Amino acid sequence: MATTDDDRRPKYQRIADTLREAIQSGHYGPGDRLPGENDLMTTYGVARMTARQALSVLRDEGVAEARKGAGVFVRDFRPIRRRGIERLARDQWGTGRSIWSADIENRALEVDRITVTEEKAPARINAVLGLTADETTCVRRRRFVLDGKPVLLATSYLPMPLVTGSAVTREDTGPGGTYARLAELGYEPAHFREEIRSRMPSRDEAEQLSMSAGTPVILICRTAFTDTGHPVELNEMTLDAASYVLEYDFDATPKTTLAND
Amino acid sequence: MATTDDDRRPKYQRIADTLREAIQSGHYGPGDRLPGENDLMTTYGVARMTARQALSVLRDEGVAEARKGAGVFVRDFRPIRRRGIERLARDQWGTGRSIWSADIENRALEVDRITVTEEKAPARINAVLGLTADETTCVRRRRFVLDGKPVLLATSYLPMPLVTGSAVTREDTGPGGTYARLAELGYEPAHFREEIRSRMPSRDEAEQLSMSAGTPVILICRTAFTDTGHPVELNEMTLDAASYVLEYDFDATPKTTLAND
């Protein structure tokens, strides 16, 4: 806080910087309580509004979170680990530990708010599934909840002609789920493409996922293809980024060698 | 805007909701200019501050972006496509189009701000690389820039005992880069683990990546292992989420069948 550049910054920013550094250095660990407004007023000789602004900077960044009546705490990142590719278990090739610890590895989440409808899909979905604007899809919507906290919204689109009359169109798809039914119908998924991006949530997404301020969502768009390259399902997932770490394990290829440097 | 619930929301929120819906319905497309403060004041009969707040809600959500002197525009998402796994080219298995269009597929980015140092790594890095707090690492930092816009920060850590005296410790690592040198040293990367999360950027990250408001970063932590499972490099990447879509293509496995439903 001694440089000329920093002296020009508003006081609440400089207090936020100091607290952030104390978090990054480990002085305050995950789950620790940060100094409250009264503490900051005394320590820095500032007004309550300034102290409040400093704490709100850290909340907006997602570094800290307020707990009602208890204060502001360093956010703990203990995410669900979602493995995109199950085939290569990490323990096959070594003991290297993961950088982000995780309590839960692909643990079964509770599913709620399941709906199954027949709908014309948005144009972006039709383009991937190779459907015309007149064709319909079977749309399966559901929400995944862990310990009472919603963490994931998923909406699957399947071309209606492929699944008409099958259990895919019912809430309970039966043993093995949608993919087992697709296999019985002659459309077994053989390849997957997962596309990932991140942005801030819409108001509706933030509500459905009970999200804290300063937290983005991760979007995964997963397309399932048959072995002949025919797209049979598109699943749009919206994840609370504070709840997830995604993992992809794979083998090196000649091209990989060049990609990293 | 007719329900009781909505009527209780502040006016600027309701204006933002209306604009957001118009964007989602396609009335305003990517890159389109949104109504300005004066337009909103006339249309909704509100004060300038209310109009300004409505637009700032959309900017904070990352839905819109301000261009100096020109107004507020619907954000266009034309990201760089980063393929995690090169082996399975999409055209091997079908014609299904991607949901997010992308101008650039693994196009070579310009690299700037390269530094190579010998440092004791943070504890989280040492834990993955299996190093003690006394051992040092070769730390390669660089920034990737596309058309003048920085898009990616990368910091690689390599155990110093593995790379001492080699070209890995120089700015120019030579043909094939770090991985080719590791191979020559007997530590050829054979497996990779990529872990992905997302959060809001720190002030320093936002500055280094010239990020817009309301935009998160994607973090990729990539660990390279030899065929005996020995971790030889850890690369921490920070991506401007407005600039990237990540793609992973892989084959189905029996477990995959159960993971999705």
Coordinates of N, CA and C in Angstrom, one line a residue, chain A residues 5-6 9 13 17 20 24 60-62 77 81-82 84-88 90 93-100 106 111 124-125 127-129 140 142 144 156 171 173 175-180 188-203 207 214-223 225-231 233-237 241-242 244-253 255-261, chain B residues 5-6 9 13 17 20 24 60-62 77 81-82 84-88 90 93-100 106 111 124-125 127-129 140 142 144 156 171 173 175-180 188-203 207 214-223 225-231 233-237 241-242 244-253 255-261:
Chain A
D5 N 0.8 4.7 -7.1 CA -0.3 4.2 -7.8 C -1.4 3.8 -6.7
D6 N -1.0 3.1 -5.7 CA -2.0 2.6 -4.7 C -2.6 3.8 -3.9
R9 N -5.8 5.1 -5.2 CA -7.0 4.3 -5.2 C -7.9 4.6 -4.0
Q13 N -10.9 0.2 -1.5 CA -10.1 -0.7 -2.4 C -8.8 -1.1 -1.8
D17 N -7.7 -4.8 -0.8 CA -6.4 -5.3 -1.3 C -5.6 -6.0 -0.2
R20 N -7.3 -9.2 0.8 CA -7.1 -10.2 -0.2 C -5.7 -10.8 -0.2
Q24 N -4.6 -14.6 0.3 CA -3.8 -15.3 -0.6 C -2.5 -15.9 0.1
D60 N -18.1 -9.5 -4.0 CA -18.3 -9.5 -5.4 C -17.3 -10.3 -6.2
E61 N -16.1 -10.4 -5.7 CA -15.1 -11.1 -6.4 C -15.2 -12.6 -6.2
G62 N -16.1 -13.0 -5.2 CA -16.3 -14.4 -4.9 C -15.2 -14.9 -3.9
F77 N -13.4 -23.6 -1.1 CA -13.7 -24.2 -2.4 C -13.4 -25.7 -2.3
R81 N -16.2 -33.1 -7.9 CA -15.3 -33.4 -9.0 C -16.1 -34.1 -10.1
R82 N -16.2 -33.5 -11.3 CA -16.9 -34.1 -12.4 C -15.9 -34.6 -13.4
G84 N -15.0 -35.9 -16.8 CA -15.6 -36.0 -18.1 C -15.4 -37.4 -18.8
I85 N -14.2 -37.9 -18.5 CA -13.8 -39.2 -19.2 C -13.4 -40.2 -18.1
E86 N -14.3 -41.2 -18.0 CA -14.1 -42.2 -16.9 C -13.0 -43.2 -17.2
R87 N -12.7 -43.4 -18.5 CA -11.9 -44.5 -18.9 C -10.5 -44.6 -18.2
L88 N -9.9 -43.4 -18.2 CA -8.5 -43.3 -17.7 C -8.6 -42.9 -16.2
R90 N -7.3 -42.0 -12.7 CA -6.0 -41.3 -12.4 C -5.1 -42.3 -11.7
W93 N -2.2 -44.2 -13.5 CA -0.9 -43.6 -13.8 C -0.4 -42.6 -12.9
G94 N -0.3 -43.1 -11.6 CA 0.5 -42.3 -10.7 C -0.2 -41.8 -9.5
T95 N 0.6 -41.1 -8.7 CA 0.2 -40.7 -7.4 C 0.1 -39.2 -7.3
G96 N 0.3 -38.5 -8.4 CA 0.3 -37.0 -8.3 C -1.0 -36.5 -7.8
R97 N -1.0 -35.7 -6.8 CA -2.2 -35.2 -6.1 C -2.8 -34.2 -7.0
S98 N -4.1 -33.9 -6.7 CA -4.8 -32.9 -7.5 C -4.6 -31.5 -6.8
I99 N -4.7 -30.5 -7.6 CA -4.4 -29.1 -7.1 C -5.6 -28.6 -6.3
W100 N -6.8 -29.1 -6.7 CA -8.0 -28.6 -6.0 C -8.6 -29.8 -5.3
N106 N -17.9 -37.6 -8.5 CA -19.0 -38.2 -9.2 C -20.0 -38.9 -8.3
V111 N -31.9 -35.8 -7.9 CA -32.5 -35.1 -9.0 C -33.9 -34.6 -8.6
R124 N -30.3 -23.1 -32.4 CA -28.9 -23.5 -32.1 C -28.9 -25.0 -31.8
I125 N -30.0 -25.6 -31.2 CA -30.1 -27.0 -31.0 C -30.3 -27.8 -32.3
A127 N -29.6 -27.0 -35.2 CA -28.4 -27.0 -36.1 C -27.5 -28.1 -35.7
V128 N -27.3 -28.4 -34.4 CA -26.4 -29.4 -34.0 C -27.0 -30.8 -34.3
L129 N -28.3 -31.0 -34.0 CA -29.0 -32.3 -34.2 C -29.4 -32.5 -35.6
R140 N -35.9 -33.2 -21.9 CA -35.8 -33.6 -20.5 C -35.1 -32.6 -19.7
R142 N -34.0 -31.3 -15.8 CA -33.9 -31.7 -14.4 C -32.9 -30.8 -13.7
F144 N -30.1 -30.9 -10.3 CA -29.4 -31.8 -9.4 C -29.0 -31.0 -8.2
S156 N -31.8 -31.9 -21.7 CA -31.4 -32.8 -22.8 C -32.5 -32.6 -24.0
E171 N -40.8 -39.8 -17.5 CA -39.9 -39.3 -16.4 C -38.9 -40.3 -16.0
T173 N -36.8 -43.3 -17.0 CA -36.3 -43.9 -18.2 C -35.9 -45.4 -18.0
P175 N -33.7 -48.7 -16.1 CA -32.3 -49.0 -15.7 C -31.3 -48.6 -16.8
G176 N -30.3 -47.9 -16.4 CA -29.3 -47.4 -17.4 C -29.6 -46.1 -18.1
G177 N -30.9 -45.6 -17.8 CA -31.2 -44.3 -18.3 C -31.4 -44.1 -19.8
T178 N -31.3 -42.9 -20.2 CA -31.6 -42.5 -21.6 C -30.6 -43.3 -22.5
Y179 N -29.4 -43.4 -22.1 CA -28.4 -43.9 -23.1 C -28.7 -45.4 -23.3
A180 N -29.1 -46.1 -22.3 CA -29.4 -47.5 -22.4 C -30.6 -47.7 -23.4
E188 N -26.9 -46.3 -30.1 CA -26.1 -46.3 -28.9 C -25.0 -45.1 -29.0
P189 N -24.9 -44.3 -28.0 CA -23.9 -43.2 -28.1 C -22.5 -43.9 -28.0
A190 N -21.6 -43.5 -29.0 CA -20.3 -44.0 -29.0 C -19.2 -43.0 -28.8
H191 N -19.5 -41.7 -29.1 CA -18.6 -40.6 -29.0 C -19.3 -39.4 -28.3
F192 N -18.5 -38.7 -27.6 CA -19.0 -37.5 -27.0 C -18.2 -36.3 -27.3
R193 N -18.9 -35.2 -27.4 CA -18.2 -33.9 -27.4 C -18.7 -33.0 -26.3
E194 N -17.7 -32.5 -25.5 CA -18.1 -31.6 -24.4 C -17.5 -30.2 -24.7
E195 N -18.4 -29.2 -24.8 CA -17.9 -27.8 -25.0 C -18.2 -27.1 -23.7
I196 N -17.2 -26.3 -23.3 CA -17.3 -25.6 -22.0 C -17.0 -24.1 -22.1
R197 N -17.9 -23.3 -21.5 CA -17.6 -21.9 -21.4 C -18.1 -21.5 -20.0
S198 N -17.9 -20.2 -19.8 CA -18.3 -19.6 -18.5 C -18.7 -18.2 -18.7
R199 N -19.8 -17.8 -17.9 CA -20.2 -16.5 -17.9 C -21.0 -16.2 -16.6
M200 N -21.4 -15.0 -16.4 CA -22.2 -14.7 -15.2 C -23.6 -15.3 -15.4
P201 N -24.3 -15.7 -14.3 CA -25.6 -16.3 -14.5 C -26.7 -15.2 -14.8
S202 N -27.7 -15.7 -15.5 CA -28.9 -14.8 -15.6 C -29.6 -14.8 -14.2
R203 N -30.6 -13.9 -14.1 CA -31.3 -13.8 -12.8 C -32.0 -15.2 -12.5
E207 N -31.3 -17.8 -9.4 CA -32.4 -18.2 -8.5 C -32.5 -19.7 -8.4
G214 N -21.2 -12.7 -7.0 CA -19.8 -12.9 -7.5 C -19.5 -14.3 -7.9
T215 N -20.4 -15.1 -8.3 CA -20.1 -16.4 -8.8 C -20.6 -16.7 -10.2
P216 N -19.7 -17.1 -11.1 CA -20.2 -17.4 -12.5 C -20.8 -18.8 -12.6
V217 N -21.4 -19.0 -13.7 CA -21.8 -20.4 -14.0 C -20.8 -21.0 -15.1
I218 N -20.7 -22.3 -15.0 CA -20.0 -23.0 -16.1 C -21.1 -23.6 -17.0
L219 N -20.9 -23.5 -18.3 CA -21.9 -24.1 -19.2 C -21.2 -25.3 -19.9
I220 N -21.8 -26.5 -19.8 CA -21.2 -27.6 -20.6 C -22.3 -28.0 -21.6
C221 N -21.9 -28.0 -22.9 CA -22.8 -28.5 -23.9 C -22.2 -29.9 -24.4
R222 N -23.0 -30.9 -24.1 CA -22.5 -32.3 -24.3 C -23.3 -32.9 -25.5
T223 N -22.7 -33.3 -26.6 CA -23.4 -33.9 -27.7 C -23.0 -35.4 -27.7
F225 N -22.9 -38.9 -30.0 CA -22.9 -39.3 -31.4 C -22.9 -40.8 -31.4
T226 N -23.6 -41.4 -32.4 CA -23.5 -42.9 -32.6 C -22.1 -43.1 -33.3
D227 N -21.8 -44.4 -33.5 CA -20.5 -44.7 -34.1 C -20.4 -44.3 -35.5
T228 N -21.5 -44.0 -36.1 CA -21.5 -43.5 -37.5 C -21.5 -42.0 -37.5
G229 N -21.4 -41.3 -36.4 CA -21.3 -39.9 -36.3 C -22.7 -39.2 -36.3
H230 N -23.7 -39.9 -36.0 CA -25.1 -39.3 -36.0 C -25.4 -38.7 -34.6
P231 N -25.7 -37.4 -34.5 CA -25.9 -36.8 -33.2 C -27.3 -37.3 -32.7
E233 N -28.2 -36.9 -29.1 CA -28.7 -36.2 -27.9 C -27.8 -35.0 -27.7
L234 N -28.4 -33.9 -27.2 CA -27.6 -32.7 -26.9 C -28.1 -32.3 -25.5
N235 N -27.1 -32.2 -24.5 CA -27.4 -31.9 -23.1 C -26.8 -30.6 -22.8
E236 N -27.6 -29.6 -22.5 CA -27.1 -28.3 -22.0 C -27.1 -28.3 -20.5
M237 N -25.9 -28.1 -19.9 CA -25.8 -28.1 -18.5 C -25.3 -26.8 -18.0
A241 N -20.5 -22.5 -10.5 CA -19.0 -22.6 -10.6 C -18.4 -22.8 -9.2
A242 N -19.1 -22.3 -8.2 CA -18.5 -22.5 -6.8 C -18.6 -23.9 -6.3
Y244 N -18.2 -26.8 -8.4 CA -17.6 -27.8 -9.3 C -16.2 -27.6 -9.7
V245 N -15.4 -28.7 -9.8 CA -14.2 -28.7 -10.6 C -14.4 -29.8 -11.7
L246 N -14.1 -29.5 -12.9 CA -14.2 -30.5 -14.0 C -12.8 -31.1 -14.2
E247 N -12.8 -32.4 -14.5 CA -11.5 -33.1 -14.8 C -11.6 -33.9 -16.1
Y248 N -10.5 -33.8 -16.9 CA -10.4 -34.5 -18.1 C -9.0 -35.2 -18.1
D249 N -9.0 -36.5 -18.2 CA -7.7 -37.2 -18.2 C -7.5 -37.8 -19.5
F250 N -6.4 -37.7 -20.1 CA -6.2 -38.3 -21.5 C -4.7 -38.5 -21.8
D251 N -4.5 -39.3 -22.8 CA -3.1 -39.6 -23.2 C -2.5 -38.6 -24.1
A252 N -1.2 -38.5 -24.1 CA -0.5 -37.6 -25.0 C -0.6 -38.1 -26.5
T253 N -0.5 -37.1 -27.4 CA -0.4 -37.4 -28.8 C 0.7 -36.5 -29.3
K255 N 0.5 -34.2 -31.4 CA 0.1 -32.8 -31.4 C 0.1 -32.2 -30.1
T256 N -0.2 -33.0 -29.0 CA -0.2 -32.4 -27.7 C 1.1 -31.8 -27.4
T257 N 2.2 -32.4 -27.8 CA 3.5 -31.9 -27.5 C 3.7 -30.5 -28.0
L258 N 3.0 -30.1 -29.0 CA 3.2 -28.7 -29.5 C 2.3 -27.7 -28.9
A259 N 1.2 -28.2 -28.3 CA 0.1 -27.3 -28.0 C 0.4 -26.4 -26.7
N260 N 1.4 -26.8 -26.0 CA 1.5 -26.2 -24.6 C 2.5 -25.1 -24.5
D261 N 3.3 -24.8 -25.5 CA 4.5 -23.9 -25.2 C 4.6 -22.7 -26.1
Chain B
D5 N -45.1 -10.0 -8.5 CA -43.8 -10.1 -8.1 C -42.9 -9.1 -8.8
D6 N -43.1 -8.9 -10.1 CA -42.2 -8.0 -10.8 C -42.5 -6.6 -10.4
R9 N -40.2 -5.1 -7.9 CA -38.8 -5.0 -8.2 C -38.5 -3.5 -8.6
Q13 N -34.4 -2.6 -12.6 CA -34.4 -4.0 -12.8 C -35.4 -4.5 -13.8
D17 N -34.7 -6.3 -17.3 CA -35.4 -7.6 -17.6 C -35.9 -7.5 -19.0
R20 N -33.2 -7.6 -21.5 CA -32.6 -9.0 -21.5 C -33.4 -9.9 -22.3
Q24 N -32.5 -12.1 -25.6 CA -32.7 -13.6 -25.6 C -33.6 -14.0 -26.7
D60 N -22.9 -5.7 -16.0 CA -22.4 -6.5 -15.0 C -22.7 -8.0 -15.2
E61 N -23.7 -8.3 -15.9 CA -24.0 -9.7 -16.2 C -23.2 -10.2 -17.3
G62 N -22.5 -9.3 -18.0 CA -21.7 -9.7 -19.2 C -22.6 -9.9 -20.5
F77 N -20.3 -13.4 -28.8 CA -19.4 -14.5 -28.3 C -18.9 -15.2 -29.5
R81 N -11.5 -21.5 -30.0 CA -11.8 -22.9 -29.6 C -10.5 -23.6 -29.2
R82 N -10.5 -24.0 -27.9 CA -9.3 -24.7 -27.4 C -9.6 -26.2 -27.3
G84 N -8.9 -29.7 -26.0 CA -8.0 -30.3 -25.0 C -7.4 -31.6 -25.5
I85 N -8.1 -32.3 -26.4 CA -7.6 -33.6 -26.8 C -7.6 -33.6 -28.4
E86 N -6.4 -33.7 -28.9 CA -6.3 -33.5 -30.4 C -6.6 -34.8 -31.1
R87 N -6.5 -35.9 -30.4 CA -6.5 -37.2 -31.1 C -7.8 -37.5 -31.8
L88 N -8.9 -37.2 -31.2 CA -10.2 -37.5 -31.9 C -10.7 -36.3 -32.6
R90 N -13.1 -34.1 -34.7 CA -14.5 -34.2 -34.8 C -15.0 -34.8 -36.1
W93 N -15.9 -38.4 -36.9 CA -17.2 -39.0 -36.5 C -18.4 -38.1 -36.6
G94 N -18.5 -37.5 -37.8 CA -19.8 -36.9 -38.1 C -19.7 -35.5 -38.5
T95 N -20.9 -35.0 -38.8 CA -21.1 -33.7 -39.3 C -21.8 -32.7 -38.3
G96 N -22.1 -33.3 -37.1 CA -22.8 -32.5 -36.2 C -22.1 -31.1 -35.9
R97 N -22.9 -30.1 -36.1 CA -22.2 -28.7 -35.9 C -22.1 -28.4 -34.4
S98 N -21.2 -27.5 -34.1 CA -21.0 -27.1 -32.8 C -22.0 -26.1 -32.4
I99 N -22.3 -26.0 -31.1 CA -23.3 -25.1 -30.6 C -22.8 -23.7 -30.5
W100 N -21.5 -23.5 -30.2 CA -20.9 -22.2 -30.2 C -20.0 -22.0 -31.3
N106 N -7.6 -23.5 -32.2 CA -6.2 -23.7 -31.8 C -5.2 -22.8 -32.7
V111 N 2.9 -14.8 -28.2 CA 3.3 -14.9 -26.8 C 4.1 -13.7 -26.4
R124 N 0.7 -25.7 -2.8 CA -0.3 -26.5 -3.6 C 0.4 -27.1 -4.9
I125 N 1.4 -26.4 -5.4 CA 2.2 -26.9 -6.5 C 3.1 -28.0 -6.1
A127 N 2.7 -30.0 -3.7 CA 2.0 -31.2 -3.3 C 1.7 -32.0 -4.6
V128 N 1.4 -31.4 -5.7 CA 1.1 -32.1 -7.0 C 2.4 -32.7 -7.5
L129 N 3.5 -31.9 -7.5 CA 4.8 -32.4 -8.1 C 5.6 -33.3 -7.2
R140 N 8.1 -20.9 -15.7 CA 8.0 -20.3 -17.0 C 6.6 -19.5 -17.0
R142 N 4.2 -16.8 -19.1 CA 4.0 -16.0 -20.3 C 2.5 -15.7 -20.5
F144 N -0.6 -14.9 -23.5 CA -0.9 -15.1 -24.9 C -1.9 -14.0 -25.4
S156 N 4.0 -22.3 -15.9 CA 4.4 -23.7 -15.8 C 5.5 -23.8 -14.7
E171 N 14.5 -18.8 -22.2 CA 13.3 -18.3 -22.8 C 12.9 -19.0 -24.0
T173 N 13.0 -22.3 -25.8 CA 13.2 -23.7 -25.4 C 13.6 -24.6 -26.7
P175 N 13.0 -26.1 -30.8 CA 12.0 -26.8 -31.6 C 11.2 -27.8 -30.7
G176 N 9.8 -27.7 -30.8 CA 9.0 -28.7 -30.0 C 8.8 -28.2 -28.6
G177 N 9.5 -27.2 -28.2 CA 9.2 -26.6 -26.9 C 9.6 -27.5 -25.7
T178 N 9.0 -27.1 -24.5 CA 9.3 -27.8 -23.3 C 9.2 -29.3 -23.3
Y179 N 8.1 -29.8 -23.9 CA 7.8 -31.2 -23.9 C 8.8 -32.0 -24.7
A180 N 9.3 -31.4 -25.8 CA 10.4 -32.1 -26.6 C 11.7 -32.2 -25.8
E188 N 9.4 -37.9 -21.0 CA 8.4 -37.6 -22.0 C 7.0 -37.6 -21.4
P189 N 6.2 -36.5 -21.5 CA 4.9 -36.6 -21.0 C 4.0 -37.6 -21.8
A190 N 3.3 -38.5 -21.1 CA 2.5 -39.5 -21.7 C 1.0 -39.4 -21.4
H191 N 0.7 -38.8 -20.3 CA -0.6 -38.6 -19.8 C -0.8 -37.2 -19.3
F192 N -2.0 -36.7 -19.5 CA -2.4 -35.3 -19.0 C -3.6 -35.4 -18.2
R193 N -3.6 -34.5 -17.2 CA -4.9 -34.3 -16.4 C -5.2 -32.8 -16.5
E194 N -6.3 -32.4 -17.0 CA -6.8 -31.0 -17.0 C -7.9 -30.9 -16.0
E195 N -7.7 -29.9 -15.1 CA -8.8 -29.6 -14.1 C -9.2 -28.2 -14.4
I196 N -10.5 -28.0 -14.4 CA -11.1 -26.7 -14.8 C -12.1 -26.2 -13.8
R197 N -11.9 -24.9 -13.5 CA -12.9 -24.3 -12.7 C -13.1 -22.8 -13.2
S198 N -14.0 -22.1 -12.5 CA -14.2 -20.7 -13.0 C -14.5 -19.9 -11.8
R199 N -14.1 -18.6 -11.8 CA -14.4 -17.7 -10.7 C -14.2 -16.3 -11.3
M200 N -14.5 -15.2 -10.5 CA -14.3 -13.9 -11.0 C -12.8 -13.6 -10.9
P201 N -12.3 -12.7 -11.8 CA -10.8 -12.5 -11.7 C -10.4 -11.6 -10.6
S202 N -9.2 -11.7 -10.1 CA -8.6 -10.8 -9.2 C -8.4 -9.5 -10.0
R203 N -8.1 -8.4 -9.3 CA -7.8 -7.1 -9.9 C -6.6 -7.3 -10.8
E207 N -6.6 -6.9 -15.0 CA -5.7 -5.9 -15.6 C -4.8 -6.6 -16.7
G214 N -18.0 -7.8 -15.5 CA -19.0 -8.9 -15.6 C -18.5 -10.1 -16.3
T215 N -17.2 -10.3 -16.4 CA -16.6 -11.5 -17.1 C -15.8 -12.3 -16.1
P216 N -16.1 -13.6 -16.0 CA -15.2 -14.5 -15.2 C -14.0 -14.9 -15.9
V217 N -13.1 -15.6 -15.1 CA -12.0 -16.3 -15.8 C -12.2 -17.8 -15.6
I218 N -11.7 -18.5 -16.6 CA -11.6 -20.0 -16.5 C -10.2 -20.3 -16.1
L219 N -10.1 -21.2 -15.1 CA -8.8 -21.7 -14.7 C -8.6 -23.1 -15.2
I220 N -7.5 -23.4 -15.8 CA -7.2 -24.8 -16.2 C -5.9 -25.1 -15.5
C221 N -5.9 -26.2 -14.8 CA -4.6 -26.7 -14.2 C -4.3 -28.0 -14.9
R222 N -3.2 -27.9 -15.7 CA -2.8 -29.1 -16.5 C -1.6 -29.7 -16.0
T223 N -1.7 -31.0 -15.6 CA -0.5 -31.7 -15.1 C -0.1 -32.8 -16.1
F225 N 2.2 -36.1 -16.9 CA 2.8 -37.3 -16.3 C 3.6 -38.1 -17.3
T226 N 4.7 -38.7 -16.8 CA 5.4 -39.7 -17.7 C 4.6 -41.0 -17.7
D227 N 5.0 -41.9 -18.6 CA 4.2 -43.2 -18.7 C 4.3 -44.0 -17.4
T228 N 5.2 -43.7 -16.5 CA 5.2 -44.3 -15.2 C 4.5 -43.5 -14.1
G229 N 3.8 -42.5 -14.5 CA 3.0 -41.7 -13.6 C 3.7 -40.7 -12.8
H230 N 4.9 -40.3 -13.3 CA 5.7 -39.3 -12.5 C 5.3 -37.9 -13.0
P231 N 4.8 -37.0 -12.2 CA 4.4 -35.7 -12.6 C 5.6 -34.8 -12.9
E233 N 5.4 -31.7 -15.0 CA 5.1 -30.3 -15.2 C 3.7 -30.0 -14.8
L234 N 3.5 -28.8 -14.2 CA 2.2 -28.3 -13.8 C 2.0 -27.0 -14.5
N235 N 1.0 -26.8 -15.3 CA 0.8 -25.5 -16.0 C -0.6 -24.9 -15.5
E236 N -0.5 -23.8 -14.8 CA -1.7 -23.1 -14.3 C -2.0 -22.0 -15.4
M237 N -3.2 -22.2 -16.0 CA -3.6 -21.2 -17.0 C -4.9 -20.4 -16.5
A241 N -12.8 -15.7 -19.9 CA -13.9 -16.5 -20.3 C -14.7 -16.0 -21.5
A242 N -14.6 -14.7 -21.8 CA -15.3 -14.1 -22.9 C -14.6 -14.5 -24.2
Y244 N -13.0 -17.6 -24.8 CA -12.7 -19.1 -25.0 C -13.9 -20.0 -25.0
V245 N -13.9 -21.0 -25.8 CA -14.7 -22.2 -25.5 C -13.7 -23.4 -25.5
L246 N -13.9 -24.2 -24.5 CA -13.0 -25.4 -24.4 C -13.7 -26.6 -25.0
E247 N -13.0 -27.5 -25.7 CA -13.7 -28.7 -26.3 C -12.9 -29.9 -25.9
Y248 N -13.7 -30.9 -25.5 CA -13.1 -32.3 -25.2 C -13.9 -33.3 -26.0
D249 N -13.2 -34.0 -26.8 CA -13.9 -35.1 -27.6 C -13.4 -36.4 -27.1
F250 N -14.3 -37.4 -26.9 CA -13.8 -38.7 -26.4 C -14.8 -39.8 -26.7
D251 N -14.4 -41.0 -26.5 CA -15.2 -42.2 -26.8 C -16.0 -42.6 -25.6
A252 N -17.2 -43.2 -25.9 CA -18.0 -43.7 -24.8 C -17.3 -44.9 -24.1
T253 N -17.7 -45.1 -22.8 CA -17.3 -46.2 -22.0 C -18.5 -46.7 -21.3
K255 N -19.1 -46.8 -18.3 CA -19.4 -45.9 -17.2 C -20.1 -44.6 -17.7
T256 N -19.7 -44.2 -18.9 CA -20.3 -43.0 -19.4 C -21.8 -43.1 -19.5
T257 N -22.2 -44.3 -19.9 CA -23.6 -44.6 -20.1 C -24.5 -44.2 -18.9
L258 N -23.9 -44.3 -17.7 CA -24.6 -44.1 -16.5 C -24.5 -42.6 -16.0
A259 N -23.5 -41.9 -16.5 CA -23.1 -40.7 -15.9 C -24.1 -39.5 -16.2
N260 N -24.9 -39.7 -17.2 CA -25.6 -38.5 -17.7 C -27.1 -38.4 -17.3
D261 N -27.6 -39.4 -16.6 CA -29.1 -39.3 -16.5 C -29.6 -39.5 -15.1

